[in-house]
Amino acid sequence: MRKYKQTEFPKAHNLKCEPNLANPDELSAYIDKELPTWKRHLVRQHLKKCPICASHLQRLIHTDNFLRHAGDVEASDDFLTGVMARVSEVAQHQRQQESLWTRICQVIEISLGWMPNLSALMGKLRYNIRTRSPVYISILTFAVFTMVGVTLYQPSGDKFGEELRELNSEKVISLEVIQHERPKRLLTTYLHRK
Amino acid sequence: MFVSDEDLMMKCRKGDIGAFELLVRRYQNPLINYIHRFINDYHRAEDLSQETFLRVFKSASRYKPTASFKSWLYTIATNLCRNEIRNRSRRNTCFLEELVEEGEDVYHTEIMQDTRYLPDVLLEKKEQRQIIRKTLAQLPDNQRVALTLVTYQDLRYEEVAEILGCSVGAVKALIHRARQKMKKLLIKAGIGEEKVDEKI
Ligand SMILES: [Zn+2]
């Protein structure tokens, strides 16, 4: 069989088709009816003129037909019941999760229900501050000033620590200088004086 | 009255398990066949098909009717198959060898139940199936996926492009290359050429 193929077909395979079919992929797309009508028409015209492409197409169709008759397997009898049993389990689990979620949502809704009351309370407070007593205003001003003061003047931990460490190291250096230099200086002055 | 896959999926989204059962009935055989051709193991193909359906059901809430159900189903299945093959190659099992010994005849009911088939014809058919599966397994991953989806699952190039995450033009090239390679491999295996010779 192989000998037959070698003697009959190689020449046809090596020949280039003239006029060239723009894209050889189009032969497969032609088989699968995936080409737009105008392109399909062009390919058909080309096939009429080109025996090489026509033979190539024949082979592709044959391969396709051969593959299509490969035989199918079928799902076993209990496949569907197996799938549906597991699906029901998943559905039940989802329902449980959903009920938990709706409970969480209810809690959120109830707490959100307090929001109008909260704003009413704030409104009352504001009204008191504005109308009733200057004491409120002074307390509020004091509170605001304290808060601003605290936020502005509170040194950030690291920066403060670094400054402290720098200061300490300077102290150590100066102490070293004092401890080591002073005797020398004293000696020189002593010698000078001498 | 025919209800589209997408409509069934929308019903399933609203909690209609019956709608989902219809989808499973519709796709159980095509899906098992697809996976079987991909991984060459019938029992694992059933397991992975079940897993695919479960994943579809679990993510039903995220399903949008704009996406084709078929593409979505086969995307999930393709990913599962790829994982399976990756795991197998890690375990160093050669599925090409496995498939020859696999007792597959029981499930080929379509052929088995037909009394017209004589024992030698059956044997020939079985051999052909094995050769086809062996040669399909020799194709590069993307070519095998594309060719299997177009040939056996009747998917359009556009749907295959969606599954593989590439352009329609790329699918066109993949299919053509896959067919050409299959043609060569089948000739090499000793089948697939004689009938062509007769025709030409
Ligand atoms: Zn040509």
XYZ file of C-alpha atoms and ligand atoms in Angstrom:
395
model
C 0.000 0.000 0.000
C 2.801 2.372 0.923
C 4.608 1.654 -2.353
C 1.429 2.510 -4.260
C 1.129 5.832 -2.481
C 4.745 6.721 -3.106
C 4.586 6.067 -6.835
C 1.230 7.685 -7.493
C 0.991 10.768 -5.326
C 4.277 12.471 -4.481
C 4.403 14.474 -7.688
C 0.939 15.844 -7.090
C 1.935 16.752 -3.514
C 5.063 18.591 -4.601
C 3.315 20.604 -7.295
C 2.191 24.093 -6.382
C -1.342 24.931 -7.264
C -1.782 27.646 -9.915
C -3.393 30.119 -9.547
C -2.612 29.838 -5.861
C -5.431 29.315 -3.388
C -4.903 32.223 -1.016
C -5.016 30.125 2.134
C -4.885 26.310 2.266
C -6.691 26.381 5.651
C -9.742 27.352 3.658
C -10.139 23.820 2.330
C -10.948 22.554 5.818
C -13.196 25.518 6.480
C -14.891 24.698 3.156
C -15.633 21.158 4.359
C -17.026 22.470 7.647
C -19.164 25.094 5.842
C -17.425 27.835 7.778
C -16.713 30.116 4.832
C -18.848 33.110 3.897
C -20.812 32.588 0.658
C -18.527 34.725 -1.528
C -15.396 32.889 -0.322
C -17.106 29.545 -0.732
C -17.867 30.472 -4.300
C -14.210 31.438 -4.936
C -12.939 28.154 -3.501
C -15.436 26.212 -5.619
C -14.255 28.031 -8.734
C -10.645 27.267 -7.833
C -11.398 23.589 -7.232
C -12.842 23.289 -10.717
C -9.567 24.490 -12.208
C -7.016 22.984 -9.823
C -6.745 19.178 -9.670
C -4.144 19.380 -6.896
C -6.464 21.183 -4.495
C -9.360 18.990 -5.606
C -7.391 15.874 -4.738
C -6.271 17.422 -1.467
C -9.880 18.211 -0.620
C -10.915 14.631 -1.392
C -8.340 13.330 1.043
C -9.431 15.749 3.755
C -13.081 14.748 3.264
C -12.109 11.110 3.474
C -10.163 11.659 6.699
C -13.129 13.556 8.134
C -15.598 10.809 7.179
C -13.330 8.166 8.578
C -13.064 10.013 11.889
C -16.821 10.532 12.078
C -17.424 6.791 11.987
C -15.273 6.194 15.006
C -18.217 4.976 17.106
C -19.623 6.569 20.216
C -19.741 5.491 23.818
C -22.857 5.914 25.931
C -23.337 7.011 29.505
C -23.970 4.146 31.909
C -27.546 3.689 33.139
C -26.936 5.177 36.568
C -25.004 8.205 35.313
C -27.979 10.580 35.303
C -29.212 9.503 38.743
C -25.674 9.857 40.098
C -25.310 13.380 38.750
C -28.762 14.456 39.946
C -28.161 13.035 43.443
C -25.026 15.127 43.780
C -26.786 18.155 42.276
C -29.543 17.858 44.895
C -26.903 17.710 47.642
C -25.267 20.868 46.281
C -28.667 22.584 45.962
C -29.513 21.756 49.584
C -26.149 23.072 50.759
C -26.670 26.253 48.727
C -30.129 26.713 50.276
C -28.671 26.395 53.777
C -25.995 28.938 52.964
C -28.628 31.216 51.487
C -30.741 31.082 54.650
C -27.656 32.015 56.709
C -26.958 34.885 54.351
C -30.544 36.138 54.538
C -30.246 36.122 58.335
C -27.065 38.219 58.122
C -28.847 40.541 55.721
C -31.754 40.890 58.185
C -29.359 41.865 60.979
C -27.756 44.458 58.703
C -31.179 45.787 57.733
C -32.246 46.131 61.383
C -29.058 47.978 62.282
C -29.498 50.198 59.237
C -33.012 50.888 60.533
C -31.421 52.706 63.445
C -29.761 55.185 61.132
C -32.721 57.624 60.849
C -33.018 57.658 64.664
C -29.318 58.381 64.907
C -29.540 61.338 62.551
C -32.566 62.686 64.471
C -30.488 62.505 67.648
C -27.670 64.424 66.006
C -30.157 67.013 64.780
C -31.419 67.572 68.330
C -27.867 67.929 69.615
C -27.050 70.483 66.957
C -30.180 72.459 67.793
C -29.222 72.480 71.511
C -25.724 73.683 70.704
C -26.988 76.487 68.502
C -29.805 77.780 70.672
C -29.739 76.658 74.257
C -26.398 77.193 75.874
C -22.988 78.784 75.161
C -21.546 76.128 77.523
C -22.087 73.523 74.833
C -20.121 75.688 72.410
C -17.241 76.182 74.793
C -17.118 72.433 75.602
C -17.205 71.584 71.921
C -14.509 74.141 71.072
C -12.342 72.807 73.872
C -12.846 69.231 72.679
C -12.020 70.171 69.091
C -8.898 72.101 70.141
C -7.723 69.233 72.317
C -8.220 66.741 69.516
C -6.430 68.943 66.986
C -3.640 69.557 69.478
C -3.218 65.883 70.209
C -3.106 64.932 66.552
C -0.673 67.725 65.639
C 1.725 67.568 68.569
C 1.790 63.869 69.216
C 5.208 62.850 67.911
C 5.228 59.792 65.704
C 6.877 56.918 67.549
C 9.719 56.260 65.169
C 10.712 59.857 64.510
C 10.795 60.605 68.212
C 12.781 57.457 68.883
C 15.292 58.325 66.197
C 15.790 61.829 67.584
C 16.317 60.396 71.054
C 18.821 57.849 69.750
C 20.705 60.587 67.872
C 20.799 62.738 70.969
C 22.083 59.867 73.075
C 24.783 58.961 70.563
C 25.903 62.622 70.464
C 26.100 62.569 74.235
C 28.197 59.415 74.161
C 30.549 60.910 71.569
C 30.929 64.129 73.518
C 31.561 62.165 76.696
C 34.211 60.115 74.878
C 35.780 63.298 73.580
C 35.759 64.777 77.013
C 37.116 61.665 78.649
C 39.863 60.994 76.111
C 40.822 64.491 74.988
C 40.898 66.308 78.279
C 43.984 64.572 79.739
C 45.951 65.257 76.515
C 44.949 68.888 76.486
C 45.771 69.155 80.124
C 49.171 67.643 79.481
C 49.921 69.982 76.576
C 48.869 73.039 78.544
C 50.891 71.780 81.392
C 53.936 71.345 79.117
C 53.282 74.737 77.539
C 53.095 76.368 80.812
C 56.290 74.632 81.767
C -41.731 22.470 22.445
C -37.973 22.864 22.261
C -36.447 24.931 25.028
C -32.970 26.305 24.305
C -30.020 25.438 26.528
C -29.728 29.056 27.544
C -33.389 29.241 28.647
C -32.992 26.034 30.633
C -29.918 27.492 32.272
C -31.838 30.643 33.212
C -34.543 28.474 34.794
C -31.847 26.570 36.640
C -30.497 29.888 37.898
C -33.865 30.442 39.534
C -33.575 27.088 41.314
C -35.379 24.809 38.840
C -33.535 21.490 39.213
C -35.817 19.874 36.618
C -34.447 22.259 33.997
C -30.938 21.221 34.910
C -31.857 17.539 34.619
C -33.012 18.221 31.069
C -29.640 19.754 30.286
C -27.828 16.745 31.730
C -29.997 14.411 29.636
C -29.238 16.486 26.567
C -25.476 16.578 27.028
C -24.508 13.468 28.970
C -23.576 11.379 25.921
C -21.847 14.101 23.888
C -19.887 15.164 26.954
C -18.789 11.659 27.935
C -17.721 11.040 24.345
C -15.764 14.264 24.213
C -13.947 13.554 27.456
C -13.464 9.902 26.521
C -11.752 10.921 23.278
C -9.625 13.349 25.213
C -8.426 11.125 28.060
C -9.025 7.600 26.692
C -10.520 6.181 29.872
C -14.243 5.499 29.991
C -14.636 5.383 33.778
C -12.643 8.558 34.326
C -14.642 10.127 31.489
C -17.840 9.467 33.468
C -16.292 10.910 36.637
C -15.100 14.022 34.834
C -18.469 14.451 33.096
C -20.168 14.353 36.475
C -17.666 16.888 37.796
C -18.312 19.128 34.768
C -22.082 19.091 35.348
C -21.597 19.817 39.031
C -19.364 22.777 38.277
C -21.917 24.088 35.812
C -24.650 23.781 38.438
C -22.561 25.410 41.160
C -21.763 28.416 38.994
C -25.248 28.687 37.476
C -25.792 31.931 39.396
C -22.933 33.500 37.434
C -24.256 32.345 34.050
C -25.178 35.106 31.623
C -27.500 34.300 28.719
C -25.131 36.126 26.347
C -22.640 33.248 26.537
C -23.387 30.033 24.648
C -24.114 27.217 27.083
C -22.347 24.681 24.868
C -19.104 26.685 24.823
C -19.274 27.143 28.561
C -19.843 23.422 29.186
C -16.991 22.350 26.925
C -14.649 24.985 28.343
C -15.110 23.502 31.817
C -14.723 19.962 30.449
C -11.590 20.893 28.473
C -9.965 22.384 31.553
C -10.764 19.284 33.599
C -9.336 17.040 30.866
C -6.160 19.073 30.657
C -5.703 18.802 34.420
C -6.294 15.062 34.213
C -3.647 14.623 31.519
C -1.216 16.826 33.430
C -1.726 14.744 36.571
C -1.263 11.542 34.598
C 1.969 12.690 33.029
C 3.155 13.540 36.522
C 2.316 9.996 37.580
C 4.064 8.776 34.409
C 1.201 6.675 33.120
C 1.086 6.281 29.396
C -2.536 6.558 28.363
C -1.687 5.557 24.825
C -0.853 2.090 26.085
C -3.807 1.986 28.452
C -6.387 2.500 25.784
C -5.527 -0.663 23.910
C -6.211 -2.854 26.902
C -9.315 -1.018 28.034
C -12.471 -3.156 27.927
C -14.499 -0.715 25.917
C -16.834 -3.016 23.964
C -19.571 -3.044 26.598
C -20.314 0.609 26.126
C -20.418 0.669 22.357
C -24.078 -0.250 22.514
C -24.852 1.344 19.193
C -22.717 -1.217 17.374
C -23.183 -4.126 19.775
C -26.960 -4.161 19.546
C -26.997 -4.199 15.772
C -27.153 -7.824 14.635
C -26.041 -6.927 11.127
C -22.504 -6.695 12.405
C -20.630 -9.954 12.078
C -17.843 -10.791 14.554
C -15.030 -10.023 12.094
C -16.636 -6.739 11.103
C -16.967 -5.908 14.786
C -13.325 -6.694 15.351
C -12.387 -4.496 12.423
C -14.563 -1.688 13.812
C -12.964 -2.050 17.209
C -9.511 -1.934 15.693
C -10.466 1.141 13.694
C -11.758 2.880 16.803
C -8.569 2.092 18.654
C -6.419 3.357 15.810
C -8.470 6.543 15.576
C -8.172 7.154 19.285
C -4.469 6.426 19.244
C -3.868 8.814 16.374
C -6.089 11.499 17.923
C -4.029 11.225 21.093
C -0.895 11.966 19.074
C -2.153 15.396 18.005
C -0.961 18.476 19.879
C -3.383 19.489 22.628
C -5.085 22.420 20.896
C -5.382 20.615 17.572
C -7.006 17.621 19.271
C -9.468 19.817 21.167
C -10.401 21.795 18.058
C -10.774 18.753 15.791
C -12.752 16.751 18.360
C -15.123 19.630 19.035
C -15.774 20.252 15.351
C -15.945 16.625 14.210
C -17.813 14.978 17.067
C -19.510 17.758 19.007
C -20.600 19.725 15.910
C -19.393 23.007 17.327
C -18.923 26.050 15.109
C -15.435 27.550 14.723
C -16.622 30.561 16.681
C -17.579 28.403 19.659
C -14.261 26.541 19.517
C -12.463 29.902 19.447
C -14.364 30.866 22.596
C -13.344 27.634 24.324
C -9.684 27.855 23.311
C -9.529 31.607 23.853
C -8.188 32.330 20.364
C -9.388 33.857 17.102
C -11.620 32.116 14.538
C -8.722 32.329 12.063
C -6.505 30.450 14.497
C -9.172 27.741 14.848
C -9.347 27.469 11.061
C -5.584 26.857 10.931
C -5.712 24.412 13.864
C -8.439 22.325 12.233
C -6.645 22.213 8.912
C -3.341 21.235 10.472
C -5.074 18.625 12.649
C -6.815 17.038 9.643
C -3.621 16.967 7.630
C -1.747 15.398 10.506
C -4.525 12.860 11.100
C -4.418 11.973 7.422
C -0.676 11.289 7.630
C -0.954 9.394 10.919
C -3.782 7.220 9.600
C -1.767 6.354 6.508
C 1.153 5.523 8.771
C -1.147 3.281 10.832
C -2.090 1.447 7.638
C -5.618 2.777 7.184
C -7.278 5.715 5.604
C -5.698 5.751 2.179
C -7.162 2.860 0.179
C -10.592 4.373 -0.228
C -9.044 7.597 -1.471
C -7.096 5.650 -4.042
C -10.314 4.074 -5.246
C -12.043 7.432 -5.535
C -9.358 9.242 -7.436
Zn -5.135 24.771 -6.079
